[in-house]
């Protein structure tokens, strides 16, 4: 059941969360998160208690060096997003992560038994 996949970060709706795309394929889920302003070394991805956790933080030194703006609406200091994993993934999922041009792409491999679920045709009486 993927209805609760990536549920609303513990119902927190007033934070600036990164834009996210989720695509379900036969063998995996593909997730793209917009995380501009961070470098690869700033980002940590982990799985704990059926939650995918994406955390990024810039060092204070980097932030201080950028504080010469007249007006600043972009905020790249921290990013913290927790997403509920569907049962077809599980905590021991194989995850591949790549970061390019401000986009973090994750591939979460489905469990073997979830991959084998075939389409069932229902007879109409």
CSV table of N, CA, C and O in Angstrom, one decimal:
chain,number,residue,atom,x,y,z
A,1,UNK,N,0.8,-1.2,0.0
A,1,UNK,CA,0.0,0.0,0.0
A,1,UNK,C,0.9,1.2,0.0
A,1,UNK,O,1.7,1.5,0.9
A,2,UNK,N,0.8,2.0,-1.0
A,2,UNK,CA,1.6,3.2,-1.1
A,2,UNK,C,0.9,4.5,-0.8
A,2,UNK,O,1.4,5.6,-1.0
A,3,UNK,N,-0.3,4.4,-0.3
A,3,UNK,CA,-1.1,5.6,0.0
A,3,UNK,C,-0.4,6.5,1.1
A,3,UNK,O,-0.5,7.7,1.1
A,4,UNK,N,0.3,5.8,2.0
A,4,UNK,CA,0.9,6.5,3.1
A,4,UNK,C,2.4,6.8,2.8
A,4,UNK,O,3.1,7.3,3.6
A,5,UNK,N,2.8,6.3,1.6
A,5,UNK,CA,4.2,6.6,1.3
A,5,UNK,C,4.5,8.1,1.2
A,5,UNK,O,3.7,8.8,0.6
A,6,UNK,N,5.5,8.5,1.9
A,6,UNK,CA,5.9,9.9,2.0
A,6,UNK,C,4.7,10.7,2.6
A,6,UNK,O,4.3,11.7,2.0
A,7,UNK,N,4.2,10.2,3.7
A,7,UNK,CA,3.1,10.9,4.4
A,7,UNK,C,3.7,12.2,4.9
A,7,UNK,O,4.9,12.4,4.9
A,8,UNK,N,2.9,13.1,5.3
A,8,UNK,CA,3.2,14.5,5.5
A,8,UNK,C,4.2,14.8,6.7
A,8,UNK,O,3.9,15.6,7.5
A,9,UNK,N,5.4,14.2,6.7
A,9,UNK,CA,6.4,14.6,7.6
A,9,UNK,C,5.8,14.8,9.0
A,9,UNK,O,6.0,15.9,9.6
A,10,UNK,N,5.2,13.8,9.6
A,10,UNK,CA,4.5,14.0,10.9
A,10,UNK,C,3.6,15.1,10.9
A,10,UNK,O,3.4,15.8,11.9
A,11,UNK,N,2.8,15.3,9.8
A,11,UNK,CA,1.8,16.4,9.7
A,11,UNK,C,2.3,17.8,9.9
A,11,UNK,O,1.5,18.7,10.2
A,12,UNK,N,3.6,18.0,9.7
A,12,UNK,CA,4.1,19.4,9.8
A,12,UNK,C,3.9,20.0,8.4
A,12,UNK,O,4.5,19.6,7.4
A,13,UNK,N,3.1,21.0,8.3
A,13,UNK,CA,2.7,21.6,7.0
A,13,UNK,C,3.3,23.0,6.9
A,13,UNK,O,3.2,23.6,5.8
A,14,UNK,N,3.8,23.6,7.9
A,14,UNK,CA,4.2,25.0,7.8
A,14,UNK,C,5.7,25.2,7.6
A,14,UNK,O,6.2,26.3,7.6
A,15,UNK,N,6.4,24.1,7.4
A,15,UNK,CA,7.9,24.2,7.1
A,15,UNK,C,8.1,24.3,5.6
A,15,UNK,O,7.2,23.9,4.8
A,16,UNK,N,9.2,24.9,5.2
A,16,UNK,CA,9.6,24.9,3.8
A,16,UNK,C,10.2,23.6,3.5
A,16,UNK,O,11.4,23.4,3.7
A,17,UNK,N,9.4,22.7,2.9
A,17,UNK,CA,10.0,21.4,2.5
A,17,UNK,C,10.4,21.4,1.1
A,17,UNK,O,9.8,22.1,0.3
A,18,UNK,N,11.4,20.6,0.8
A,18,UNK,CA,11.9,20.6,-0.6
A,18,UNK,C,10.8,20.0,-1.6
A,18,UNK,O,10.1,19.1,-1.2
A,19,UNK,N,10.8,20.5,-2.8
A,19,UNK,CA,9.9,19.9,-3.8
A,19,UNK,C,10.3,18.5,-4.0
A,19,UNK,O,11.5,18.2,-4.0
A,20,UNK,N,9.4,17.6,-4.2
A,20,UNK,CA,9.7,16.1,-4.3
A,20,UNK,C,8.9,15.5,-5.4
A,20,UNK,O,7.7,15.8,-5.6
A,21,UNK,N,9.5,14.6,-6.2
A,21,UNK,CA,8.8,13.8,-7.2
A,21,UNK,C,9.0,12.3,-6.7
A,21,UNK,O,10.1,11.9,-6.4
A,22,UNK,N,8.0,11.5,-6.8
A,22,UNK,CA,8.1,10.1,-6.5
A,22,UNK,C,7.5,9.3,-7.7
A,22,UNK,O,6.4,9.6,-8.2
A,23,UNK,N,8.3,8.3,-8.2
A,23,UNK,CA,7.9,7.5,-9.3
A,23,UNK,C,8.0,6.0,-8.8
A,23,UNK,O,9.0,5.6,-8.3
A,24,UNK,N,6.9,5.2,-9.0
A,24,UNK,CA,6.9,3.8,-8.7
A,24,UNK,C,7.2,3.0,-9.9
A,24,UNK,O,6.4,3.1,-10.9
A,25,UNK,N,8.3,2.2,-9.9
A,25,UNK,CA,8.6,1.3,-11.0
A,25,UNK,C,8.3,-0.1,-10.5
A,25,UNK,O,8.0,-0.3,-9.3
A,26,UNK,N,8.5,-1.1,-11.4
A,26,UNK,CA,8.2,-2.5,-11.0
A,26,UNK,C,9.1,-2.9,-9.9
A,26,UNK,O,8.7,-3.6,-8.9
A,27,UNK,N,10.4,-2.6,-10.0
A,27,UNK,CA,11.4,-3.1,-9.0
A,27,UNK,C,11.8,-2.1,-7.9
A,27,UNK,O,12.5,-2.4,-7.0
A,28,UNK,N,11.4,-0.8,-8.1
A,28,UNK,CA,11.9,0.2,-7.1
A,28,UNK,C,11.0,1.4,-7.1
A,28,UNK,O,10.1,1.6,-8.0
A,29,UNK,N,11.3,2.3,-6.2
A,29,UNK,CA,10.7,3.6,-6.2
A,29,UNK,C,11.9,4.6,-6.5
A,29,UNK,O,13.0,4.4,-6.1
A,30,UNK,N,11.6,5.6,-7.3
A,30,UNK,CA,12.5,6.6,-7.6
A,30,UNK,C,12.0,8.0,-7.0
A,30,UNK,O,10.9,8.4,-7.3
A,31,UNK,N,12.9,8.6,-6.2
A,31,UNK,CA,12.5,9.8,-5.5
A,31,UNK,C,13.5,10.9,-5.9
A,31,UNK,O,14.7,10.6,-5.9
A,32,UNK,N,13.0,12.0,-6.3
A,32,UNK,CA,13.8,13.2,-6.6
A,32,UNK,C,13.4,14.3,-5.6
A,32,UNK,O,12.3,14.6,-5.5
A,33,UNK,N,14.4,14.9,-5.0
A,33,UNK,CA,14.2,16.0,-4.1
A,33,UNK,C,15.0,17.2,-4.6
A,33,UNK,O,16.2,17.0,-4.9
A,34,UNK,N,14.4,18.4,-4.6
A,34,UNK,CA,15.1,19.6,-5.0
A,34,UNK,C,15.9,20.1,-3.8
A,34,UNK,O,15.2,20.5,-2.8
A,35,UNK,N,17.2,20.0,-3.8
A,35,UNK,CA,18.0,20.5,-2.6
A,35,UNK,C,19.1,21.5,-3.1
A,35,UNK,O,20.3,21.2,-2.9
A,36,UNK,N,18.7,22.5,-3.8
A,36,UNK,CA,19.7,23.5,-4.3
A,36,UNK,C,20.4,24.2,-3.2
A,36,UNK,O,19.9,24.4,-2.1
A,37,UNK,N,21.7,24.6,-3.4
A,37,UNK,CA,22.4,25.3,-2.4
A,37,UNK,C,23.2,24.4,-1.5
A,37,UNK,O,24.0,25.0,-0.7
A,38,UNK,N,23.0,23.1,-1.5
A,38,UNK,CA,23.8,22.2,-0.7
A,38,UNK,C,24.8,21.5,-1.6
A,38,UNK,O,24.5,21.3,-2.8
A,39,UNK,N,25.9,21.0,-1.0
A,39,UNK,CA,26.8,20.2,-1.8
A,39,UNK,C,26.6,18.8,-1.3
A,39,UNK,O,25.9,18.5,-0.3
A,40,UNK,N,27.1,17.8,-2.0
A,40,UNK,CA,27.0,16.4,-1.7
A,40,UNK,C,27.4,16.1,-0.2
A,40,UNK,O,26.8,15.3,0.5
A,41,UNK,N,28.5,16.7,0.2
A,41,UNK,CA,29.0,16.5,1.6
A,41,UNK,C,28.1,17.0,2.7
A,41,UNK,O,28.2,16.6,3.8
A,42,UNK,N,27.1,17.9,2.3
A,42,UNK,CA,26.2,18.5,3.3
A,42,UNK,C,25.0,17.6,3.6
A,42,UNK,O,24.3,17.8,4.6
A,43,UNK,N,24.8,16.5,2.8
A,43,UNK,CA,23.6,15.8,2.8
A,43,UNK,C,23.8,14.4,3.4
A,43,UNK,O,24.8,13.7,3.1
A,44,UNK,N,22.9,14.0,4.3
A,44,UNK,CA,22.9,12.7,4.9
A,44,UNK,C,21.5,12.0,4.7
A,44,UNK,O,20.5,12.6,4.9
A,45,UNK,N,21.6,10.8,4.2
A,45,UNK,CA,20.4,10.0,3.9
A,45,UNK,C,20.4,8.7,4.8
A,45,UNK,O,21.4,8.0,4.7
A,46,UNK,N,19.4,8.4,5.5
A,46,UNK,CA,19.4,7.2,6.4
A,46,UNK,C,18.0,6.7,6.4
A,46,UNK,O,17.0,7.3,6.1
A,47,UNK,N,17.9,5.4,6.8
A,47,UNK,CA,16.6,4.7,7.0
A,47,UNK,C,16.6,4.2,8.5
A,47,UNK,O,17.5,3.6,8.9
A,48,UNK,N,15.5,4.6,9.2
A,48,UNK,CA,15.4,4.2,10.6
A,48,UNK,C,13.9,4.0,10.9
A,48,UNK,O,13.1,5.0,10.7
A,49,UNK,N,13.5,2.9,11.5
A,49,UNK,CA,12.1,2.7,11.9
A,49,UNK,C,11.1,2.9,10.8
A,49,UNK,O,10.2,3.7,11.0
A,50,UNK,N,11.4,2.4,9.6
A,50,UNK,CA,10.5,2.5,8.5
A,50,UNK,C,10.3,4.0,8.0
A,50,UNK,O,9.4,4.3,7.4
A,51,UNK,N,11.3,4.8,8.3
A,51,UNK,CA,11.3,6.2,7.9
A,51,UNK,C,12.6,6.4,7.1
A,51,UNK,O,13.7,6.0,7.5
A,52,UNK,N,12.4,7.1,5.9
A,52,UNK,CA,13.5,7.6,5.2
A,52,UNK,C,13.8,9.0,5.7
A,52,UNK,O,12.9,9.9,5.7
A,53,UNK,N,15.1,9.3,6.1
A,53,UNK,CA,15.4,10.6,6.7
A,53,UNK,C,16.4,11.3,5.8
A,53,UNK,O,17.5,10.7,5.5
A,54,UNK,N,16.1,12.4,5.3
A,54,UNK,CA,17.0,13.2,4.5
A,54,UNK,C,17.3,14.5,5.3
A,54,UNK,O,16.4,15.3,5.6
A,55,UNK,N,18.6,14.7,5.6
A,55,UNK,CA,19.0,15.8,6.4
A,55,UNK,C,20.2,16.5,5.7
A,55,UNK,O,21.1,15.8,5.2
A,56,UNK,N,20.2,17.8,5.6
A,56,UNK,CA,21.3,18.5,5.1
A,56,UNK,C,21.5,19.8,5.9
A,56,UNK,O,20.5,20.4,6.4
A,57,UNK,N,22.7,20.1,6.1
A,57,UNK,CA,23.1,21.3,6.9
A,57,UNK,C,24.3,21.9,6.4
A,57,UNK,O,25.3,21.2,6.1
A,58,UNK,N,24.3,23.3,6.2
A,58,UNK,CA,25.5,24.0,5.8
A,58,UNK,C,26.3,24.4,7.0
A,58,UNK,O,25.7,24.7,8.1
A,59,UNK,N,27.6,24.4,7.0
A,59,UNK,CA,28.4,24.8,8.1
A,59,UNK,C,28.2,26.3,8.3
A,59,UNK,O,27.9,27.1,7.4
A,60,UNK,N,28.3,26.7,9.6
A,60,UNK,CA,28.2,28.1,10.0
A,60,UNK,C,29.1,29.0,9.2
A,60,UNK,O,28.8,30.1,8.8
A,61,UNK,N,30.3,28.5,8.9
A,61,UNK,CA,31.3,29.3,8.1
A,61,UNK,C,30.8,29.6,6.8
A,61,UNK,O,30.8,30.8,6.3
A,62,UNK,N,30.2,28.7,6.1
A,62,UNK,CA,29.6,28.9,4.7
A,62,UNK,C,28.5,30.0,4.8
A,62,UNK,O,28.4,30.8,4.0
A,63,UNK,N,27.6,29.9,5.9
A,63,UNK,CA,26.5,30.8,6.0
A,63,UNK,C,27.0,32.2,6.3
A,63,UNK,O,26.5,33.1,5.6
A,64,UNK,N,28.0,32.3,7.1
A,64,UNK,CA,28.5,33.7,7.5
A,64,UNK,C,29.1,34.3,6.2
A,64,UNK,O,29.0,35.5,6.1
A,65,UNK,N,29.8,33.6,5.4
A,65,UNK,CA,30.4,34.2,4.2
A,65,UNK,C,29.4,34.7,3.2
A,65,UNK,O,29.7,35.5,2.4
A,66,UNK,N,28.1,34.2,3.3
A,66,UNK,CA,27.1,34.6,2.4
A,66,UNK,C,26.2,35.7,2.9
A,66,UNK,O,25.2,36.1,2.2
A,67,UNK,N,26.5,36.3,4.0
A,67,UNK,CA,25.5,37.2,4.7
A,67,UNK,C,25.7,38.7,4.2
A,67,UNK,O,25.6,39.6,5.0
A,68,UNK,N,26.0,38.9,3.0
A,68,UNK,CA,26.2,40.3,2.5
A,68,UNK,C,25.1,40.7,1.5
A,68,UNK,O,25.3,41.5,0.6
A,69,UNK,N,23.9,40.1,1.8
A,69,UNK,CA,22.7,40.4,0.9
A,69,UNK,C,22.0,41.6,1.4
A,69,UNK,O,21.9,41.9,2.5
A,70,UNK,N,21.4,42.4,0.4
A,70,UNK,CA,20.5,43.4,0.7
A,70,UNK,C,19.1,42.8,1.1
A,70,UNK,O,18.5,43.3,2.0
A,71,UNK,N,18.8,41.8,0.4
A,71,UNK,CA,17.5,41.1,0.7
A,71,UNK,C,17.8,39.6,0.4
A,71,UNK,O,18.4,39.2,-0.6
A,72,UNK,N,17.3,38.7,1.3
A,72,UNK,CA,17.6,37.3,1.1
A,72,UNK,C,16.3,36.5,1.4
A,72,UNK,O,15.8,36.5,2.5
A,73,UNK,N,15.8,35.9,0.4
A,73,UNK,CA,14.6,35.0,0.5
A,73,UNK,C,14.9,33.6,0.4
A,73,UNK,O,14.1,32.7,0.9
A,74,UNK,N,16.0,33.2,-0.2
A,74,UNK,CA,16.4,31.8,-0.3
A,74,UNK,C,17.0,31.4,1.1
A,74,UNK,O,17.8,32.2,1.7
A,75,UNK,N,16.6,30.3,1.6
A,75,UNK,CA,17.2,29.8,2.8
A,75,UNK,C,17.7,28.4,2.6
A,75,UNK,O,16.9,27.4,2.4
A,76,UNK,N,19.0,28.2,2.6
A,76,UNK,CA,19.6,26.9,2.4
A,76,UNK,C,20.4,26.4,3.6
A,76,UNK,O,21.3,25.6,3.5
A,77,UNK,N,20.1,26.9,4.8
A,77,UNK,CA,20.9,26.6,5.9
A,77,UNK,C,20.7,25.1,6.4
A,77,UNK,O,21.6,24.4,6.6
A,78,UNK,N,19.4,24.7,6.5
A,78,UNK,CA,19.2,23.3,6.9
A,78,UNK,C,18.0,22.8,6.1
A,78,UNK,O,17.1,23.5,5.6
A,79,UNK,N,18.0,21.4,6.0
A,79,UNK,CA,16.8,20.7,5.3
A,79,UNK,C,16.7,19.5,6.2
A,79,UNK,O,17.6,18.8,6.5
A,80,UNK,N,15.4,19.2,6.6
A,80,UNK,CA,15.2,18.0,7.4
A,80,UNK,C,13.8,17.4,7.0
A,80,UNK,O,12.8,18.0,7.2
A,81,UNK,N,13.9,16.3,6.4
A,81,UNK,CA,12.6,15.7,5.9
A,81,UNK,C,12.6,14.2,6.2
A,81,UNK,O,13.6,13.5,5.9
A,82,UNK,N,11.5,13.7,6.8
A,82,UNK,CA,11.3,12.3,7.2
A,82,UNK,C,10.1,11.8,6.4
A,82,UNK,O,9.1,12.5,6.4
A,83,UNK,N,10.3,10.7,5.8
A,83,UNK,CA,9.2,10.2,4.9
A,83,UNK,C,8.9,8.7,5.3
A,83,UNK,O,9.8,7.9,5.4
A,84,UNK,N,7.6,8.4,5.4
A,84,UNK,CA,7.2,7.0,5.8
A,84,UNK,C,7.4,6.1,4.6
A,84,UNK,O,7.0,6.4,3.5
A,85,UNK,N,8.1,5.0,4.8
A,85,UNK,CA,8.3,4.0,3.8
A,85,UNK,C,7.2,3.1,3.6
A,85,UNK,O,6.6,2.7,4.6
A,86,UNK,N,6.8,2.7,2.4
A,86,UNK,CA,5.8,1.7,2.3
A,86,UNK,C,6.3,0.3,2.7
A,86,UNK,O,7.5,0.0,2.7
A,87,UNK,N,5.3,-0.6,2.9
A,87,UNK,CA,5.7,-2.0,3.4
A,87,UNK,C,6.5,-2.7,2.3
A,87,UNK,O,7.2,-3.6,2.6
A,88,UNK,N,6.4,-2.3,1.1
A,88,UNK,CA,7.1,-3.0,0.0
A,88,UNK,C,8.6,-2.7,0.0
A,88,UNK,O,9.3,-3.3,-0.8
A,89,UNK,N,9.0,-1.7,0.8
A,89,UNK,CA,10.4,-1.4,0.9
A,89,UNK,C,11.1,-2.0,2.1
A,89,UNK,O,12.0,-2.8,1.9
A,90,UNK,N,10.7,-1.7,3.3
A,90,UNK,CA,11.4,-2.3,4.5
A,90,UNK,C,12.6,-1.6,4.8
A,90,UNK,O,13.2,-0.9,4.0
A,91,UNK,N,13.1,-1.8,6.1
A,91,UNK,CA,14.2,-1.0,6.6
A,91,UNK,C,15.6,-1.5,6.0
A,91,UNK,O,16.6,-0.8,6.1
A,92,UNK,N,15.6,-2.8,5.5
A,92,UNK,CA,16.8,-3.3,4.9
A,92,UNK,C,16.9,-3.0,3.4
A,92,UNK,O,17.7,-3.7,2.7
A,93,UNK,N,16.2,-2.1,2.9
A,93,UNK,CA,16.1,-1.8,1.5
A,93,UNK,C,17.5,-1.4,1.0
A,93,UNK,O,18.3,-0.7,1.6
A,94,UNK,N,17.8,-1.8,-0.3
A,94,UNK,CA,19.0,-1.3,-1.0
A,94,UNK,C,18.6,0.1,-1.5
A,94,UNK,O,17.6,0.3,-2.2
A,95,UNK,N,19.4,1.1,-1.2
A,95,UNK,CA,19.1,2.5,-1.6
A,95,UNK,C,20.4,3.0,-2.3
A,95,UNK,O,21.5,2.9,-1.8
A,96,UNK,N,20.1,3.5,-3.5
A,96,UNK,CA,21.2,4.2,-4.3
A,96,UNK,C,20.9,5.7,-4.3
A,96,UNK,O,19.7,6.1,-4.6
A,97,UNK,N,21.8,6.5,-4.0
A,97,UNK,CA,21.6,8.0,-3.9
A,97,UNK,C,22.6,8.7,-4.8
A,97,UNK,O,23.8,8.3,-4.9
A,98,UNK,N,22.1,9.7,-5.6
A,98,UNK,CA,23.0,10.5,-6.4
A,98,UNK,C,22.6,11.9,-6.3
A,98,UNK,O,21.4,12.2,-6.1
A,99,UNK,N,23.6,12.8,-6.4
A,99,UNK,CA,23.3,14.2,-6.3
A,99,UNK,C,23.9,15.0,-7.5
A,99,UNK,O,25.1,14.8,-7.8
A,100,UNK,N,23.0,15.7,-8.3
A,100,UNK,CA,23.5,16.4,-9.4
A,100,UNK,C,22.7,17.6,-9.7
A,100,UNK,O,21.4,17.5,-9.7
A,101,UNK,N,23.3,18.8,-9.9
A,101,UNK,CA,22.6,20.0,-10.3
A,101,UNK,C,21.5,20.3,-9.3
A,101,UNK,O,20.4,20.7,-9.7
A,102,UNK,N,21.7,20.2,-8.0
A,102,UNK,CA,20.7,20.5,-7.0
A,102,UNK,C,19.5,19.5,-6.8
A,102,UNK,O,18.6,19.8,-6.1
A,103,UNK,N,19.6,18.4,-7.5
A,103,UNK,CA,18.6,17.3,-7.4
A,103,UNK,C,19.2,16.1,-6.7
A,103,UNK,O,20.2,15.6,-7.2
A,104,UNK,N,18.6,15.7,-5.6
A,104,UNK,CA,19.0,14.4,-5.0
A,104,UNK,C,18.1,13.3,-5.5
A,104,UNK,O,16.9,13.4,-5.3
A,105,UNK,N,18.6,12.3,-6.1
A,105,UNK,CA,17.8,11.2,-6.6
A,105,UNK,C,18.1,9.9,-5.9
A,105,UNK,O,19.3,9.6,-5.7
A,106,UNK,N,17.1,9.3,-5.4
A,106,UNK,CA,17.2,8.1,-4.6
A,106,UNK,C,16.4,7.0,-5.3
A,106,UNK,O,15.3,7.2,-5.8
A,107,UNK,N,17.0,5.8,-5.4
A,107,UNK,CA,16.3,4.6,-5.9
A,107,UNK,C,16.2,3.6,-4.7
A,107,UNK,O,17.3,3.2,-4.2
A,108,UNK,N,15.0,3.3,-4.3
A,108,UNK,CA,14.8,2.3,-3.2
A,108,UNK,C,14.3,1.0,-3.8
A,108,UNK,O,13.2,1.0,-4.4
A,109,UNK,N,15.1,0.0,-3.7
A,109,UNK,CA,14.7,-1.3,-4.3
A,109,UNK,C,13.6,-2.0,-3.4
A,109,UNK,O,13.7,-2.0,-2.2
A,110,UNK,N,12.6,-2.5,-4.1
A,110,UNK,CA,11.5,-3.2,-3.4
A,110,UNK,C,12.0,-4.6,-2.9
A,110,UNK,O,12.9,-5.1,-3.5
A,111,UNK,N,11.3,-5.1,-1.9
A,111,UNK,CA,11.5,-6.4,-1.4
A,111,UNK,C,11.2,-7.4,-2.6
A,111,UNK,O,10.4,-7.1,-3.4
A,112,UNK,N,11.9,-8.6,-2.6
A,112,UNK,CA,11.7,-9.5,-3.6
A,112,UNK,C,10.2,-10.0,-3.7
A,112,UNK,O,9.7,-10.1,-4.8
A,113,UNK,N,9.5,-10.2,-2.6
A,113,UNK,CA,8.1,-10.6,-2.7
A,113,UNK,C,7.2,-9.5,-3.2
A,113,UNK,O,6.2,-9.8,-3.9
A,114,UNK,N,7.6,-8.3,-3.0
A,114,UNK,CA,6.8,-7.1,-3.5
A,114,UNK,C,7.0,-7.0,-5.0
A,114,UNK,O,6.0,-6.6,-5.7
A,115,UNK,N,8.1,-7.4,-5.5
A,115,UNK,CA,8.4,-7.3,-7.0
A,115,UNK,C,7.5,-8.3,-7.7
A,115,UNK,O,7.2,-8.1,-8.9
A,116,UNK,N,7.3,-9.5,-7.1
A,116,UNK,CA,6.6,-10.6,-7.8
A,116,UNK,C,5.1,-10.5,-7.8
A,116,UNK,O,4.4,-11.3,-8.4
A,117,UNK,N,4.6,-9.5,-7.1
A,117,UNK,CA,3.1,-9.3,-7.1
A,117,UNK,C,2.6,-9.1,-8.6
A,117,UNK,O,3.0,-8.2,-9.2
A,118,UNK,N,1.8,-10.0,-9.0
A,118,UNK,CA,1.4,-9.9,-10.4
A,118,UNK,C,-0.1,-9.4,-10.4
A,118,UNK,O,-0.8,-9.4,-9.4
A,119,UNK,N,-0.5,-9.0,-11.6
A,119,UNK,CA,-1.8,-8.4,-11.8
A,119,UNK,C,-2.8,-9.6,-11.7
A,119,UNK,O,-2.6,-10.6,-12.3
A,120,UNK,N,-3.9,-9.3,-10.9
A,120,UNK,CA,-4.9,-10.3,-10.8
A,120,UNK,C,-6.1,-9.8,-11.5
A,120,UNK,O,-6.6,-8.7,-11.2
A,121,UNK,N,-6.6,-10.6,-12.4
A,121,UNK,CA,-7.8,-10.2,-13.2
A,121,UNK,C,-9.0,-10.7,-12.4
A,121,UNK,O,-9.1,-11.9,-12.0
A,122,UNK,N,-10.0,-9.8,-12.2
A,122,UNK,CA,-11.2,-10.1,-11.4
A,122,UNK,C,-12.3,-10.4,-12.4
A,122,UNK,O,-12.6,-9.6,-13.3
A,123,UNK,N,-13.0,-11.6,-12.3
A,123,UNK,CA,-14.1,-11.9,-13.2
A,123,UNK,C,-15.3,-11.0,-12.8
A,123,UNK,O,-15.6,-10.8,-11.7
A,124,UNK,N,-15.9,-10.5,-13.8
A,124,UNK,CA,-17.1,-9.7,-13.6
A,124,UNK,C,-18.3,-10.5,-13.9
A,124,UNK,O,-18.5,-11.1,-14.9
A,125,UNK,N,-19.2,-10.6,-12.8
A,125,UNK,CA,-20.4,-11.5,-12.9
A,125,UNK,C,-21.5,-10.8,-13.7
A,125,UNK,O,-21.6,-9.6,-13.8
